[in-house]
């Protein structure tokens, strides 16, 4: 595994040692206050999604952005869920845990209809943006609006 930064671009290469949903996170150092008049926006360029699990195959893969509340108990996960078998629904989706009608991982999330076109599902370069405003998290991909998810937390 390695992490490098070249010209302000972070690159990660990760080798998994187990076969059950290995992963890596980048976490902000601070909590942020999110309000309707002062929302918090997180943006990242995902260059590509492509890896092989230790078993030699990658039947299910996810790459995305998490937004947690200050407690860490509530979250929205916006991700591309890539399926290499026929048993699941893939594509861009979100999972949410807020104490309501939750879809925690590893469950399949809510598919975002705006992102079902082949141009979004190429496992390639995509600009991901999530914006929290204290009542919702709004999801964008490549400048296209996808969904607003209830998230009634003002510190994330």
CSV table of C-alpha atoms in Angstrom, one decimal:
chain,number,residue,atom,x,y,z
A,1,UNK,CA,0.0,0.0,0.0
A,2,UNK,CA,1.1,3.5,-0.6
A,3,UNK,CA,-0.1,7.1,-0.5
A,4,UNK,CA,1.6,9.9,-2.5
A,5,UNK,CA,0.9,13.5,-3.2
A,6,UNK,CA,2.1,14.9,-6.4
A,7,UNK,CA,1.2,18.5,-7.5
A,8,UNK,CA,-1.6,18.6,-5.0
A,9,UNK,CA,-3.1,15.3,-6.1
A,10,UNK,CA,-3.4,12.4,-3.6
A,11,UNK,CA,-2.9,9.0,-5.0
A,12,UNK,CA,-3.5,5.7,-3.1
A,13,UNK,CA,-2.7,2.2,-3.9
A,14,UNK,CA,-4.1,-0.4,-1.5
A,15,UNK,CA,-3.5,-4.1,-1.2
A,16,UNK,CA,-6.1,-6.0,0.8
A,17,UNK,CA,-5.1,-8.7,3.2
A,18,UNK,CA,-8.6,-10.0,3.9
A,19,UNK,CA,-11.6,-10.6,1.6
A,20,UNK,CA,-14.4,-9.0,3.6
A,21,UNK,CA,-14.9,-5.3,2.5
A,22,UNK,CA,-11.4,-4.0,3.0
A,23,UNK,CA,-11.1,-0.3,2.7
A,24,UNK,CA,-9.4,3.0,3.4
A,25,UNK,CA,-10.7,6.4,4.6
A,26,UNK,CA,-9.5,9.9,4.5
A,27,UNK,CA,-11.0,11.8,7.5
A,28,UNK,CA,-11.2,15.5,8.1
A,29,UNK,CA,-9.5,16.7,11.2
A,30,UNK,CA,-12.4,19.0,12.3
A,31,UNK,CA,-16.1,19.0,12.7
A,32,UNK,CA,-18.0,21.6,10.7
A,33,UNK,CA,-21.2,23.5,11.4
A,34,UNK,CA,-23.8,23.1,8.7
A,35,UNK,CA,-26.8,25.5,8.3
A,36,UNK,CA,-29.1,26.6,5.5
A,37,UNK,CA,-27.3,29.9,5.2
A,38,UNK,CA,-23.8,28.4,5.6
A,39,UNK,CA,-23.7,24.8,4.2
A,40,UNK,CA,-20.7,22.6,4.3
A,41,UNK,CA,-19.5,21.2,1.0
A,42,UNK,CA,-17.1,18.3,0.5
A,43,UNK,CA,-15.7,17.7,-3.0
A,44,UNK,CA,-13.4,15.0,-4.4
A,45,UNK,CA,-12.3,13.8,-7.8
A,46,UNK,CA,-12.4,10.1,-8.0
A,47,UNK,CA,-10.0,9.2,-10.8
A,48,UNK,CA,-10.9,5.5,-11.2
A,49,UNK,CA,-12.4,2.5,-9.4
A,50,UNK,CA,-10.6,-0.7,-10.1
A,51,UNK,CA,-9.1,-3.3,-7.7
A,52,UNK,CA,-8.9,-7.0,-7.2
A,53,UNK,CA,-9.6,-8.6,-3.9
A,54,UNK,CA,-7.3,-11.2,-2.3
A,55,UNK,CA,-9.4,-14.0,-3.8
A,56,UNK,CA,-8.5,-12.9,-7.3
A,57,UNK,CA,-11.8,-11.4,-8.0
A,58,UNK,CA,-13.7,-8.3,-7.0
A,59,UNK,CA,-17.4,-9.3,-7.1
A,60,UNK,CA,-18.6,-6.2,-5.3
A,61,UNK,CA,-16.8,-2.8,-5.0
A,62,UNK,CA,-17.7,0.6,-3.6
A,63,UNK,CA,-16.0,4.0,-3.9
A,64,UNK,CA,-17.6,7.1,-2.4
A,65,UNK,CA,-17.9,9.8,0.2
A,66,UNK,CA,-19.2,9.5,3.8
A,67,UNK,CA,-20.8,12.4,5.8
A,68,UNK,CA,-21.1,11.6,9.5
A,69,UNK,CA,-22.7,13.7,12.3
A,70,UNK,CA,-20.5,14.8,15.2
A,71,UNK,CA,-21.4,11.7,17.2
A,72,UNK,CA,-20.3,9.3,14.4
A,73,UNK,CA,-23.6,7.4,14.8
A,74,UNK,CA,-25.5,8.9,11.8
A,75,UNK,CA,-24.3,9.0,8.3
A,76,UNK,CA,-24.9,9.3,4.6
A,77,UNK,CA,-22.7,7.3,2.2
A,78,UNK,CA,-22.8,8.3,-1.5
A,79,UNK,CA,-21.0,5.8,-3.7
A,80,UNK,CA,-20.6,3.9,-6.9
A,81,UNK,CA,-21.5,0.3,-6.2
A,82,UNK,CA,-19.9,-1.9,-8.9
A,83,UNK,CA,-21.2,-5.4,-9.2
A,84,UNK,CA,-19.3,-8.1,-11.1
A,85,UNK,CA,-21.9,-10.8,-10.5
A,86,UNK,CA,-25.7,-11.0,-11.2
A,87,UNK,CA,-26.9,-11.1,-7.6
A,88,UNK,CA,-27.1,-7.4,-6.8
A,89,UNK,CA,-28.1,-4.0,-8.1
A,90,UNK,CA,-25.2,-1.7,-8.8
A,91,UNK,CA,-24.6,1.9,-9.9
A,92,UNK,CA,-24.5,5.2,-8.0
A,93,UNK,CA,-26.5,5.1,-4.8
A,94,UNK,CA,-26.6,6.2,-1.2
A,95,UNK,CA,-26.9,4.5,2.1
A,96,UNK,CA,-28.2,6.4,5.1
A,97,UNK,CA,-28.3,5.9,8.9
A,98,UNK,CA,-30.3,8.5,10.8
A,99,UNK,CA,-32.6,6.5,13.1
A,100,UNK,CA,-35.4,6.4,10.5
A,101,UNK,CA,-35.8,4.2,7.4
A,102,UNK,CA,-32.1,3.3,7.4
A,103,UNK,CA,-30.1,1.4,4.8
A,104,UNK,CA,-26.9,0.6,6.6
A,105,UNK,CA,-24.0,-1.1,4.9
A,106,UNK,CA,-23.5,-3.7,3.6
A,107,UNK,CA,-27.1,-3.4,2.4
A,108,UNK,CA,-27.7,-2.2,-1.2
A,109,UNK,CA,-28.5,1.5,-1.0
A,110,UNK,CA,-31.0,3.7,-2.8
A,111,UNK,CA,-30.2,3.9,-6.5
A,112,UNK,CA,-30.1,7.5,-7.8
A,113,UNK,CA,-32.0,7.6,-11.1
A,114,UNK,CA,-30.2,10.7,-12.4
A,115,UNK,CA,-26.9,8.7,-12.4
A,116,UNK,CA,-28.0,5.5,-14.2
A,117,UNK,CA,-26.7,6.6,-17.7
A,118,UNK,CA,-23.6,4.7,-18.9
A,119,UNK,CA,-21.5,7.9,-18.8
A,120,UNK,CA,-21.7,7.8,-15.0
A,121,UNK,CA,-21.1,4.1,-14.6
A,122,UNK,CA,-17.8,3.7,-16.3
A,123,UNK,CA,-15.7,3.3,-13.1
A,124,UNK,CA,-13.7,6.3,-14.3
A,125,UNK,CA,-13.0,9.9,-13.4
A,126,UNK,CA,-15.9,11.6,-11.7
A,127,UNK,CA,-16.2,14.8,-9.6
A,128,UNK,CA,-18.2,13.9,-6.4
A,129,UNK,CA,-19.8,16.7,-4.3
A,130,UNK,CA,-21.9,16.4,-1.2
A,131,UNK,CA,-23.4,19.4,0.6
A,132,UNK,CA,-24.8,19.3,4.1
A,133,UNK,CA,-27.0,22.2,5.3
A,134,UNK,CA,-28.2,21.0,8.7
A,135,UNK,CA,-31.4,19.3,7.4
A,136,UNK,CA,-30.3,17.5,4.2
A,137,UNK,CA,-27.2,16.2,2.4
A,138,UNK,CA,-27.4,16.9,-1.3
A,139,UNK,CA,-25.5,14.6,-3.8
A,140,UNK,CA,-24.0,15.8,-7.1
A,141,UNK,CA,-21.9,13.9,-9.7
A,142,UNK,CA,-20.0,15.7,-12.4
A,143,UNK,CA,-22.1,18.8,-11.8
A,144,UNK,CA,-25.4,17.0,-12.1
A,145,UNK,CA,-27.9,17.0,-9.2
A,146,UNK,CA,-28.7,13.5,-7.9
A,147,UNK,CA,-30.7,13.5,-4.7
A,148,UNK,CA,-31.3,15.3,-1.4
A,149,UNK,CA,-31.2,12.9,1.6
A,150,UNK,CA,-32.8,13.9,5.0
A,151,UNK,CA,-29.9,14.5,7.4
A,152,UNK,CA,-31.1,16.6,10.4
A,153,UNK,CA,-27.7,17.2,12.0
A,154,UNK,CA,-26.0,20.6,12.2
A,155,UNK,CA,-22.5,19.4,13.0
A,156,UNK,CA,-20.7,17.0,10.7
